[in-house]
PDB file of C-alpha atoms in Angstrom:
ATOM      1  CA  LYS X   1      28.838 -22.277  -8.079  1.00 43.00           C
ATOM      2  CA  GLY X   2      25.789 -23.411  -5.612  1.00 44.00           C
ATOM      3  CA  ALA X   3      22.181 -22.384  -5.920  1.00 46.00           C
ATOM      4  CA  PRO X   4      22.157 -20.466  -8.827  1.00 46.00           C
ATOM      5  CA  PRO X   5      23.229 -23.564 -11.430  1.00 47.00           C
ATOM      6  CA  LEU X   6      20.189 -25.646 -10.476  1.00 43.00           C
ATOM      7  CA  ILE X   7      17.812 -22.067 -11.014  1.00 52.00           C
ATOM      8  CA  MET X   8      20.164 -21.517 -14.558  1.00 52.00           C
ATOM      9  CA  GLY X   9      20.246 -25.020 -15.997  1.00 64.00           C
ATOM     10  CA  ARG X  10      23.492 -25.053 -17.618  1.00 75.00           C
ATOM     11  CA  MET X  11      25.116 -21.752 -17.769  1.00 83.00           C
ATOM     12  CA  SER X  12      27.216 -19.816 -15.687  1.00 87.00           C
ATOM     13  CA  MET X  13      26.551 -17.299 -13.913  1.00 90.00           C
ATOM     14  CA  ASP X  14      29.347 -14.965 -16.797  1.00 92.00           C
ATOM     15  CA  GLU X  15      27.097 -16.308 -19.046  1.00 91.00           C
ATOM     16  CA  PHE X  16      23.647 -16.235 -17.621  1.00 90.00           C
ATOM     17  CA  LEU X  17      24.909 -11.767 -16.874  1.00 94.00           C
ATOM     18  CA  SER X  18      25.891 -11.722 -20.150  1.00 94.00           C
ATOM     19  CA  ALA X  19      23.015 -12.843 -21.928  1.00 91.00           C
ATOM     20  CA  THR X  20      20.440 -10.821 -19.710  1.00 92.00           C
ATOM     21  CA  LYS X  21      23.169  -7.866 -20.384  1.00 95.00           C
ATOM     22  CA  ALA X  22      23.153  -9.033 -24.421  1.00 94.00           C
ATOM     23  CA  GLU X  23      19.538  -8.969 -24.285  1.00 94.00           C
ATOM     24  CA  GLY X  24      19.139  -5.407 -22.730  1.00 94.00           C
ATOM     25  CA  TYR X  25      18.160  -5.559 -19.501  1.00 95.00           C
ATOM     26  CA  GLN X  26      19.245  -3.385 -16.704  1.00 95.00           C
ATOM     27  CA  GLY X  27      18.794  -6.277 -14.188  1.00 95.00           C
ATOM     28  CA  VAL X  28      18.649  -9.467 -12.548  1.00 95.00           C
ATOM     29  CA  GLU X  29      16.091 -10.664  -9.556  1.00 93.00           C
ATOM     30  CA  LEU X  30      16.655 -13.816  -7.833  1.00 93.00           C
ATOM     31  CA  PRO X  31      16.352 -15.472  -4.906  1.00 94.00           C
ATOM     32  CA  LEU X  32      17.715 -13.470  -1.852  1.00 95.00           C
ATOM     33  CA  VAL X  33      19.646 -17.066  -0.718  1.00 94.00           C
ATOM     34  CA  PHE X  34      20.876 -18.011  -4.129  1.00 91.00           C
ATOM     35  CA  ALA X  35      23.101 -14.729  -4.049  1.00 93.00           C
ATOM     36  CA  LEU X  36      24.451 -15.825  -0.584  1.00 93.00           C
ATOM     37  CA  ASP X  37      25.240 -19.484  -1.300  1.00 91.00           C
ATOM     38  CA  TYR X  38      27.415 -17.589  -4.739  1.00 92.00           C
ATOM     39  CA  GLY X  39      28.478 -15.434  -2.520  1.00 93.00           C
ATOM     40  CA  LYS X  40      28.046 -11.433  -1.446  1.00 93.00           C
ATOM     41  CA  LYS X  41      30.757 -10.115  -3.094  1.00 95.00           C
ATOM     42  CA  GLU X  42      31.372 -12.911  -5.629  1.00 96.00           C
ATOM     43  CA  LEU X  43      28.159 -11.841  -7.164  1.00 96.00           C
ATOM     44  CA  ASN X  44      28.632  -7.275  -6.312  1.00 96.00           C
ATOM     45  CA  ALA X  45      31.480  -7.977  -8.387  1.00 97.00           C
ATOM     46  CA  LYS X  46      29.560 -10.066 -11.319  1.00 96.00           C
ATOM     47  CA  LEU X  47      26.928  -7.465 -11.028  1.00 97.00           C
ATOM     48  CA  LYS X  48      29.511  -4.496 -11.528  1.00 97.00           C
ATOM     49  CA  GLU X  49      31.244  -6.700 -14.144  1.00 97.00           C
ATOM     50  CA  TYR X  50      27.972  -5.832 -16.500  1.00 97.00           C
ATOM     51  CA  ASP X  51      26.236  -2.967 -14.762  1.00 97.00           C
ATOM     52  CA  LEU X  52      23.716  -5.173 -13.970  1.00 97.00           C
ATOM     53  CA  GLY X  53      21.680  -4.501 -10.403  1.00 97.00           C
ATOM     54  CA  ILE X  54      19.537  -6.584  -8.780  1.00 97.00           C
ATOM     55  CA  VAL X  55      15.861  -7.165  -7.413  1.00 96.00           C
ATOM     56  CA  PHE X  56      16.119  -9.797  -4.812  1.00 95.00           C
ATOM     57  CA  GLN X  57      13.558 -12.461  -3.860  1.00 95.00           C
ATOM     58  CA  ILE X  58      12.845 -13.527  -0.177  1.00 96.00           C
ATOM     59  CA  PHE X  59      10.716 -15.452   1.344  1.00 95.00           C
ATOM     60  CA  THR X  60       9.468 -15.419   5.074  1.00 94.00           C
ATOM     61  CA  ASP X  61       9.060 -19.049   4.960  1.00 92.00           C
ATOM     62  CA  GLY X  62       9.258 -22.145   3.070  1.00 90.00           C
ATOM     63  CA  PRO X  63      12.883 -24.300   1.326  1.00 90.00           C
ATOM     64  CA  VAL X  64      13.942 -20.851  -0.248  1.00 90.00           C
ATOM     65  CA  ALA X  65      14.010 -19.271   3.061  1.00 93.00           C
ATOM     66  CA  PRO X  66      17.736 -19.007   4.097  1.00 93.00           C
ATOM     67  CA  GLY X  67      16.756 -20.083   7.786  1.00 91.00           C
ATOM     68  CA  HIS X  68      14.719 -23.123   6.626  1.00 91.00           C
ATOM     69  CA  SER X  69      16.139 -26.629   7.172  1.00 90.00           C
ATOM     70  CA  ASP X  70      16.925 -27.568   3.895  1.00 89.00           C
ATOM     71  CA  TRP X  71      19.696 -25.642   3.951  1.00 88.00           C
ATOM     72  CA  GLY X  72      21.415 -27.657   6.147  1.00 88.00           C
ATOM     73  CA  GLY X  73      22.299 -24.121   9.442  1.00 88.00           C
ATOM     74  CA  ARG X  74      24.718 -23.298   5.482  1.00 88.00           C
ATOM     75  CA  PHE X  75      23.102 -19.525   6.929  1.00 90.00           C
ATOM     76  CA  SER X  76      22.730 -20.193  10.699  1.00 90.00           C
ATOM     77  CA  ASN X  77      22.726 -16.633  11.262  1.00 91.00           C
ATOM     78  CA  HIS X  78      19.179 -16.511   9.802  1.00 92.00           C
ATOM     79  CA  PRO X  79      15.822 -17.650  11.534  1.00 92.00           C
ATOM     80  CA  GLU X  80      14.113 -20.740  11.189  1.00 92.00           C
ATOM     81  CA  PRO X  81      10.756 -20.118   9.114  1.00 92.00           C
ATOM     82  CA  ALA X  82       7.757 -20.700  10.629  1.00 92.00           C
ATOM     83  CA  PHE X  83       3.539 -19.959  10.136  1.00 93.00           C
ATOM     84  CA  THR X  84       2.551 -17.395  12.269  1.00 94.00           C
ATOM     85  CA  SER X  85       3.243 -13.267  11.622  1.00 95.00           C
ATOM     86  CA  SER X  86       6.553 -12.986  14.596  1.00 96.00           C
ATOM     87  CA  GLN X  87       8.124 -15.189  13.200  1.00 96.00           C
ATOM     88  CA  CYS X  88       8.238 -14.003   9.434  1.00 95.00           C
ATOM     89  CA  ALA X  89       8.323 -10.675  10.257  1.00 96.00           C
ATOM     90  CA  LEU X  90      12.090 -12.013  11.684  1.00 96.00           C
ATOM     91  CA  VAL X  91      12.837 -13.956   8.812  1.00 96.00           C
ATOM     92  CA  LEU X  92      11.730 -10.786   6.155  1.00 96.00           C
ATOM     93  CA  LYS X  93      13.615  -8.453   8.996  1.00 96.00           C
ATOM     94  CA  LYS X  94      17.076 -10.706   8.432  1.00 96.00           C
ATOM     95  CA  GLN X  95      16.884 -10.915   4.681  1.00 96.00           C
ATOM     96  CA  VAL X  96      16.802  -7.077   3.862  1.00 96.00           C
ATOM     97  CA  GLU X  97      19.300  -6.959   5.852  1.00 95.00           C
ATOM     98  CA  ASP X  98      21.121  -9.230   3.887  1.00 95.00           C
ATOM     99  CA  ALA X  99      20.146  -7.907   0.568  1.00 96.00           C
ATOM    100  CA  LEU X 100      20.635  -4.818   1.214  1.00 95.00           C
ATOM    101  CA  ASP X 101      24.607  -5.576   0.650  1.00 93.00           C
ATOM    102  CA  PHE X 102      23.552  -5.390  -2.433  1.00 94.00           C
ATOM    103  CA  ASN X 103      22.145  -2.345  -2.730  1.00 94.00           C
ATOM    104  CA  PRO X 104      19.277  -3.852  -4.760  1.00 96.00           C
ATOM    105  CA  LEU X 105      16.305  -2.039  -6.765  1.00 95.00           C
ATOM    106  CA  LYS X 106      13.904  -3.738  -4.564  1.00 93.00           C
ATOM    107  CA  ILE X 107      13.226  -6.112  -2.293  1.00 95.00           C
ATOM    108  CA  ASN X 108      10.269  -8.868  -3.589  1.00 94.00           C
ATOM    109  CA  SER X 109       9.430 -10.405  -0.218  1.00 94.00           C
ATOM    110  CA  HIS X 110       6.847 -13.356  -0.947  1.00 94.00           C
ATOM    111  CA  SER X 111       5.332 -12.756   2.371  1.00 93.00           C
ATOM    112  CA  MET X 112       2.771 -14.623   4.784  1.00 94.00           C
ATOM    113  CA  ARG X 113       0.465 -17.686   3.331  1.00 92.00           C
ATOM    114  CA  ASP X 114      -2.734 -17.405   2.533  1.00 91.00           C
ATOM    115  CA  PHE X 115      -4.416 -18.996   5.349  1.00 93.00           C
ATOM    116  CA  PHE X 116      -2.354 -16.108   7.671  1.00 92.00           C
ATOM    117  CA  SER X 117      -6.167 -13.789   9.069  1.00 94.00           C
ATOM    118  CA  PHE X 118      -6.498 -10.127   9.132  1.00 92.00           C
ATOM    119  CA  GLN X 119      -4.855 -10.081  12.199  1.00 93.00           C
ATOM    120  CA  GLN X 120      -1.784 -12.242  11.864  1.00 95.00           C
ATOM    121  CA  ALA X 121      -1.373  -9.822   8.746  1.00 93.00           C
ATOM    122  CA  HIS X 122      -2.641  -7.110  10.169  1.00 91.00           C
ATOM    123  CA  GLU X 123       0.389  -7.881  13.291  1.00 94.00           C
ATOM    124  CA  PHE X 124       2.695  -8.825  10.506  1.00 94.00           C
ATOM    125  CA  PHE X 125       2.987  -5.549   9.000  1.00 92.00           C
ATOM    126  CA  ASN X 126       2.712  -3.238  12.064  1.00 91.00           C
ATOM    127  CA  GLU X 127       6.423  -4.799  13.150  1.00 93.00           C
ATOM    128  CA  VAL X 128       7.070  -4.795   9.554  1.00 93.00           C
ATOM    129  CA  ILE X 129       6.461  -0.661   8.200  1.00 89.00           C
ATOM    130  CA  PRO X 130       8.103   1.005  10.804  1.00 91.00           C
ATOM    131  CA  PHE X 131      11.496  -1.348  10.314  1.00 93.00           C
ATOM    132  CA  GLN X 132      10.737  -0.694   6.344  1.00 88.00           C
ATOM    133  CA  ASN X 133      10.968   2.527   6.932  1.00 87.00           C
ATOM    134  CA  GLU X 134      13.414   2.964   9.879  1.00 89.00           C
ATOM    135  CA  ILE X 135      16.455   0.061   7.668  1.00 87.00           C
ATOM    136  CA  THR X 136      15.996   1.933   3.883  1.00 83.00           C
ATOM    137  CA  ASP X 137      14.388   3.483   1.253  1.00 86.00           C
ATOM    138  CA  ILE X 138      15.014   0.871  -0.743  1.00 90.00           C
ATOM    139  CA  PRO X 139      11.229  -0.259  -2.114  1.00 88.00           C
ATOM    140  CA  ILE X 140       9.632  -3.612  -0.076  1.00 90.00           C
ATOM    141  CA  MET X 141       7.263  -4.487  -2.137  1.00 88.00           C
ATOM    142  CA  HIS X 142       4.801  -7.909  -1.186  1.00 88.00           C
ATOM    143  CA  GLU X 143       4.286  -9.794  -4.155  1.00 87.00           C
ATOM    144  CA  THR X 144       0.443 -10.991  -5.085  1.00 84.00           C
ATOM    145  CA  HIS X 145       0.842 -14.507  -5.685  1.00 85.00           C
ATOM    146  CA  ARG X 146      -0.266 -17.925  -5.039  1.00 87.00           C
ATOM    147  CA  LYS X 147      -0.057 -19.734  -1.588  1.00 89.00           C
ATOM    148  CA  ARG X 148       0.613 -15.950  -0.001  1.00 90.00           C
ATOM    149  CA  PHE X 149      -1.332 -13.693   2.065  1.00 90.00           C
ATOM    150  CA  PHE X 150      -2.047 -11.284  -0.660  1.00 88.00           C
ATOM    151  CA  HIS X 151      -3.632 -14.093  -3.160  1.00 90.00           C
ATOM    152  CA  SER X 152      -6.542 -12.250  -4.533  1.00 89.00           C
ATOM    153  CA  PRO X 153      -7.416  -8.638  -5.303  1.00 87.00           C
ATOM    154  CA  TRP X 154     -10.033  -8.536  -2.998  1.00 90.00           C
ATOM    155  CA  VAL X 155      -7.920  -9.627  -0.014  1.00 88.00           C
ATOM    156  CA  CYS X 156      -5.235  -7.166  -1.583  1.00 84.00           C
ATOM    157  CA  ARG X 157      -7.929  -4.417  -1.737  1.00 84.00           C
ATOM    158  CA  ASP X 158     -10.093  -5.492   1.481  1.00 85.00           C
ATOM    159  CA  PHE X 159      -7.085  -5.772   3.629  1.00 86.00           C
ATOM    160  CA  VAL X 160      -5.181  -2.403   2.622  1.00 82.00           C
ATOM    161  CA  ILE X 161      -8.248   0.015   2.444  1.00 77.00           C
ATOM    162  CA  GLY X 162      -9.154  -1.604   5.707  1.00 68.00           C
ATOM    163  CA  ASN X 163      -5.790  -1.166   7.454  1.00 69.00           C
ATOM    164  CA  TYR X 164      -2.797   0.836   5.138  1.00 69.00           C
ATOM    165  CA  GLY X 165      -5.473   3.450   3.047  1.00 62.00           C
ATOM    166  CA  ASP X 166      -2.938   6.032   3.906  1.00 60.00           C
ATOM    167  CA  GLY X 167      -0.101   4.002   1.765  1.00 61.00           C
ATOM    168  CA  GLY X 168       2.642   1.686   3.897  1.00 64.00           C
ATOM    169  CA  ILE X 169       2.285  -1.246   1.254  1.00 71.00           C
ATOM    170  CA  ASN X 170       4.445  -2.096  -2.105  1.00 69.00           C
ATOM    171  CA  PHE X 171       3.108  -4.580  -4.293  1.00 65.00           C
ATOM    172  CA  TYR X 172       4.730  -6.462  -6.600  1.00 59.00           C
ATOM    173  CA  ASP X 173       3.338  -8.390  -9.511  1.00 57.00           C
ATOM    174  CA  ASP X 174       6.552  -9.422 -11.043  1.00 55.00           C
ATOM    175  CA  ASP X 175       6.559  -8.052 -15.031  1.00 48.00           C
ATOM    176  CA  GLY X 176       9.326  -7.326 -14.604  1.00 45.00           C
ATOM    177  CA  LEU X 177      12.742  -4.663 -14.212  1.00 41.00           C
TER     178      LEU X 177
END
């Protein structure tokens, strides 16, 4: 059903979760949009059935953001992504709100793009960090990944030390659960 078969090949959700559990994992990581496409109620029931947690990937831009036009308006309650700090923050907030319906272990955000300036990133995090702290105690991580603002260790170091040396930004390096 929906998008998960696109990323899981020929496995059904039951086969995927059963195999994951059999390998000894405690949870799975999926893009939020795939979970929304599968169905909140349905996926929550499957996670409970297999006693697995979930880590969500969310995206502030691109085709894996639920508001992207590639989804043909199926998630019309999600804002259209755009390359501005304020729109990236808005896109992140809506996805975090939806992700909380699954009680995830963590939320892994692919935040902004590598061409964003430090000023744009500062504007983004000044909006996102208070939201994160207010809405949940579930860790919201910002992945260090190519094409993303935190695309290099030097950007991470210089931006965080220069702006958020006292904390507030969590990083995710996708070493698994």
